[in-house]
PDB file of C-alpha atoms in Angstrom:
ATOM      1  CA  MET W   1     127.988 -16.228  39.547  1.00 71.00           C
ATOM      2  CA  GLU W   2     124.354 -16.804  40.976  1.00 68.00           C
ATOM      3  CA  HIS W   3     123.719 -18.119  37.713  1.00 73.00           C
ATOM      4  CA  GLN W   4     126.688 -20.444  37.802  1.00 80.00           C
ATOM      5  CA  VAL W   5     126.522 -22.214  40.824  1.00 84.00           C
ATOM      6  CA  ILE W   6     123.648 -24.959  42.173  1.00 88.00           C
ATOM      7  CA  SER W   7     121.957 -23.421  45.604  1.00 88.00           C
ATOM      8  CA  PHE W   8     120.600 -26.668  47.297  1.00 91.00           C
ATOM      9  CA  ILE W   9     118.409 -25.348  49.313  1.00 90.00           C
ATOM     10  CA  GLY W  10     116.295 -27.422  52.279  1.00 90.00           C
ATOM     11  CA  GLN W  11     113.785 -25.207  53.599  1.00 93.00           C
ATOM     12  CA  LYS W  12     110.754 -23.717  51.391  1.00 93.00           C
ATOM     13  CA  ALA W  13     111.160 -20.118  52.888  1.00 94.00           C
ATOM     14  CA  LYS W  14     114.955 -20.168  51.918  1.00 93.00           C
ATOM     15  CA  VAL W  15     114.013 -21.181  48.179  1.00 92.00           C
ATOM     16  CA  MET W  16     111.575 -19.033  48.175  1.00 93.00           C
ATOM     17  CA  GLU W  17     113.666 -15.670  49.434  1.00 93.00           C
ATOM     18  CA  MET W  18     116.304 -16.615  46.906  1.00 90.00           C
ATOM     19  CA  ILE W  19     113.888 -16.409  43.415  1.00 89.00           C
ATOM     20  CA  ALA W  20     112.746 -13.722  45.330  1.00 91.00           C
ATOM     21  CA  ILE W  21     116.128 -11.470  44.989  1.00 89.00           C
ATOM     22  CA  ASP W  22     116.442 -13.092  41.357  1.00 87.00           C
ATOM     23  CA  SER W  23     113.638 -15.446  39.608  1.00 85.00           C
ATOM     24  CA  LEU W  24     116.732 -17.387  37.701  1.00 85.00           C
ATOM     25  CA  PHE W  25     118.817 -18.211  40.651  1.00 85.00           C
ATOM     26  CA  ALA W  26     120.002 -21.906  39.937  1.00 86.00           C
ATOM     27  CA  VAL W  27     118.224 -23.085  43.184  1.00 89.00           C
ATOM     28  CA  LEU W  28     118.134 -26.862  44.408  1.00 92.00           C
ATOM     29  CA  PRO W  29     115.312 -27.347  46.430  1.00 94.00           C
ATOM     30  CA  LEU W  30     114.960 -30.580  48.324  1.00 95.00           C
ATOM     31  CA  SER W  31     111.358 -32.089  47.247  1.00 95.00           C
ATOM     32  CA  LYS W  32     110.394 -34.689  50.063  1.00 94.00           C
ATOM     33  CA  ASP W  33     107.346 -35.249  48.114  1.00 93.00           C
ATOM     34  CA  ARG W  34     105.114 -35.129  45.268  1.00 91.00           C
ATOM     35  CA  LYS W  35     103.406 -31.788  46.501  1.00 93.00           C
ATOM     36  CA  ASP W  36     106.927 -30.516  46.961  1.00 94.00           C
ATOM     37  CA  PHE W  37     107.657 -31.787  43.531  1.00 92.00           C
ATOM     38  CA  ALA W  38     104.952 -29.777  42.573  1.00 92.00           C
ATOM     39  CA  PHE W  39     105.116 -26.443  44.529  1.00 93.00           C
ATOM     40  CA  TYR W  40     108.899 -26.175  42.980  1.00 91.00           C
ATOM     41  CA  GLU W  41     108.021 -27.056  39.421  1.00 89.00           C
ATOM     42  CA  MET W  42     105.470 -24.060  39.649  1.00 89.00           C
ATOM     43  CA  THR W  43     107.280 -21.408  41.815  1.00 88.00           C
ATOM     44  CA  THR W  44     110.927 -21.907  39.891  1.00 88.00           C
ATOM     45  CA  LYS W  45     111.956 -21.496  37.310  1.00 85.00           C
ATOM     46  CA  SER W  46     114.963 -23.823  37.888  1.00 85.00           C
ATOM     47  CA  SER W  47     113.974 -27.091  36.495  1.00 90.00           C
ATOM     48  CA  LEU W  48     116.546 -28.578  39.037  1.00 91.00           C
ATOM     49  CA  GLN W  49     115.229 -30.827  42.144  1.00 94.00           C
ATOM     50  CA  HIS W  50     116.793 -32.853  44.734  1.00 95.00           C
ATOM     51  CA  PHE W  51     114.596 -35.797  45.267  1.00 95.00           C
ATOM     52  CA  THR W  52     115.171 -37.985  49.074  1.00 93.00           C
ATOM     53  CA  GLU W  53     115.050 -41.367  49.174  1.00 89.00           C
ATOM     54  CA  ASP W  54     111.200 -41.370  49.875  1.00 92.00           C
ATOM     55  CA  SER W  55     110.322 -39.257  46.721  1.00 93.00           C
ATOM     56  CA  PHE W  56     113.172 -41.242  44.480  1.00 94.00           C
ATOM     57  CA  THR W  57     110.512 -43.384  43.268  1.00 95.00           C
ATOM     58  CA  LYS W  58     110.049 -44.253  39.543  1.00 96.00           C
ATOM     59  CA  GLU W  59     106.490 -42.572  39.455  1.00 95.00           C
ATOM     60  CA  ASN W  60     107.786 -39.779  40.538  1.00 95.00           C
ATOM     61  CA  MET W  61     111.141 -40.096  38.252  1.00 96.00           C
ATOM     62  CA  ASP W  62     108.613 -40.826  35.025  1.00 96.00           C
ATOM     63  CA  LEU W  63     106.898 -37.371  36.084  1.00 93.00           C
ATOM     64  CA  ALA W  64     110.100 -35.275  36.597  1.00 94.00           C
ATOM     65  CA  HIS W  65     111.101 -36.607  33.016  1.00 95.00           C
ATOM     66  CA  GLN W  66     107.834 -35.891  31.382  1.00 95.00           C
ATOM     67  CA  ASP W  67     107.993 -32.325  32.933  1.00 92.00           C
ATOM     68  CA  GLY W  68     111.636 -31.708  32.170  1.00 93.00           C
ATOM     69  CA  GLN W  69     112.828 -31.611  35.407  1.00 93.00           C
ATOM     70  CA  LEU W  70     116.295 -32.827  36.129  1.00 94.00           C
ATOM     71  CA  ILE W  71     116.557 -34.366  39.428  1.00 96.00           C
ATOM     72  CA  PHE W  72     119.459 -34.811  41.266  1.00 95.00           C
ATOM     73  CA  MET W  73     120.088 -38.086  43.712  1.00 95.00           C
ATOM     74  CA  ASN W  74     123.002 -38.234  46.610  1.00 92.00           C
ATOM     75  CA  THR W  75     124.369 -42.210  46.782  1.00 91.00           C
ATOM     76  CA  LEU W  76     127.123 -40.622  50.142  1.00 88.00           C
ATOM     77  CA  TRP W  77     125.790 -43.615  52.192  1.00 82.00           C
ATOM     78  CA  ASP W  78     124.517 -47.217  51.627  1.00 83.00           C
ATOM     79  CA  GLU W  79     124.630 -47.052  48.028  1.00 87.00           C
ATOM     80  CA  ASP W  80     128.304 -45.012  48.104  1.00 89.00           C
ATOM     81  CA  ASP W  81     129.729 -47.908  50.550  1.00 90.00           C
ATOM     82  CA  ASP W  82     128.017 -51.024  48.833  1.00 92.00           C
ATOM     83  CA  PHE W  83     129.142 -49.880  45.274  1.00 89.00           C
ATOM     84  CA  VAL W  84     133.170 -49.090  46.609  1.00 90.00           C
ATOM     85  CA  LYS W  85     133.268 -52.694  47.547  1.00 92.00           C
ATOM     86  CA  GLY W  86     132.069 -53.509  44.296  1.00 91.00           C
ATOM     87  CA  ASP W  87     128.328 -54.577  45.088  1.00 93.00           C
ATOM     88  CA  TYR W  88     126.762 -52.553  42.363  1.00 92.00           C
ATOM     89  CA  ARG W  89     122.489 -53.391  42.980  1.00 93.00           C
ATOM     90  CA  SER W  90     122.562 -50.353  45.146  1.00 91.00           C
ATOM     91  CA  LEU W  91     123.827 -47.949  42.825  1.00 92.00           C
ATOM     92  CA  ASP W  92     121.848 -49.985  39.461  1.00 95.00           C
ATOM     93  CA  LYS W  93     118.712 -49.052  41.406  1.00 93.00           C
ATOM     94  CA  VAL W  94     119.537 -45.412  41.407  1.00 94.00           C
ATOM     95  CA  ILE W  95     120.997 -45.487  37.587  1.00 95.00           C
ATOM     96  CA  SER W  96     118.008 -46.975  36.467  1.00 96.00           C
ATOM     97  CA  LEU W  97     115.656 -44.009  37.081  1.00 96.00           C
ATOM     98  CA  LYS W  98     117.939 -41.918  35.657  1.00 95.00           C
ATOM     99  CA  PRO W  99     118.747 -38.761  37.555  1.00 96.00           C
ATOM    100  CA  ALA W 100     120.784 -35.930  36.062  1.00 95.00           C
ATOM    101  CA  MET W 101     122.829 -35.935  39.018  1.00 94.00           C
ATOM    102  CA  ILE W 102     124.533 -38.227  41.418  1.00 95.00           C
ATOM    103  CA  GLN W 103     126.125 -37.231  44.539  1.00 93.00           C
ATOM    104  CA  THR W 104     128.513 -39.327  45.456  1.00 94.00           C
ATOM    105  CA  ASP W 105     132.133 -39.675  47.681  1.00 93.00           C
ATOM    106  CA  HIS W 106     133.894 -41.683  44.815  1.00 93.00           C
ATOM    107  CA  PRO W 107     133.040 -39.912  41.458  1.00 94.00           C
ATOM    108  CA  LYS W 108     135.877 -41.805  39.558  1.00 93.00           C
ATOM    109  CA  ILE W 109     134.980 -45.114  40.617  1.00 92.00           C
ATOM    110  CA  LEU W 110     131.153 -43.674  39.364  1.00 93.00           C
ATOM    111  CA  LEU W 111     132.569 -42.640  36.276  1.00 94.00           C
ATOM    112  CA  GLU W 112     134.456 -45.841  35.438  1.00 94.00           C
ATOM    113  CA  TYR W 113     131.556 -47.629  36.385  1.00 94.00           C
ATOM    114  CA  LEU W 114     129.033 -45.254  34.086  1.00 95.00           C
ATOM    115  CA  ARG W 115     131.228 -45.974  31.056  1.00 96.00           C
ATOM    116  CA  SER W 116     131.613 -49.291  31.439  1.00 95.00           C
ATOM    117  CA  LYS W 117     127.554 -49.307  31.116  1.00 94.00           C
ATOM    118  CA  ASN W 118     128.092 -46.595  28.059  1.00 94.00           C
ATOM    119  CA  LEU W 119     126.010 -44.362  30.301  1.00 92.00           C
ATOM    120  CA  HIS W 120     128.866 -41.399  30.165  1.00 88.00           C
ATOM    121  CA  GLU W 121     130.533 -39.941  27.136  1.00 78.00           C
TER     122      GLU W 121
END
């Protein structure tokens, strides 16, 4: 299962421990800044990275897209609270940067919204 499950890991030492066991583990490391992003891109075979609110910038996302990285972004707090109430501005900012994965507590609402904008099949 280790090649079929994404493992979110917030500490570099744990990421390195996992890939030392098996370099093909689908690790989802937490990239807090460009230095983390570059480190994981160079040291893991996984193209997955989890950006924080600070690292989730247009500049970093452009670089990630250019390098074939798949970025995970969490919208569990403010964005979720807003879009459940019908205010999609915060969510639109996230969507505009084109992360590969968006974590939400409201997947049905998110899917309906993405489909309404022709952004999900």
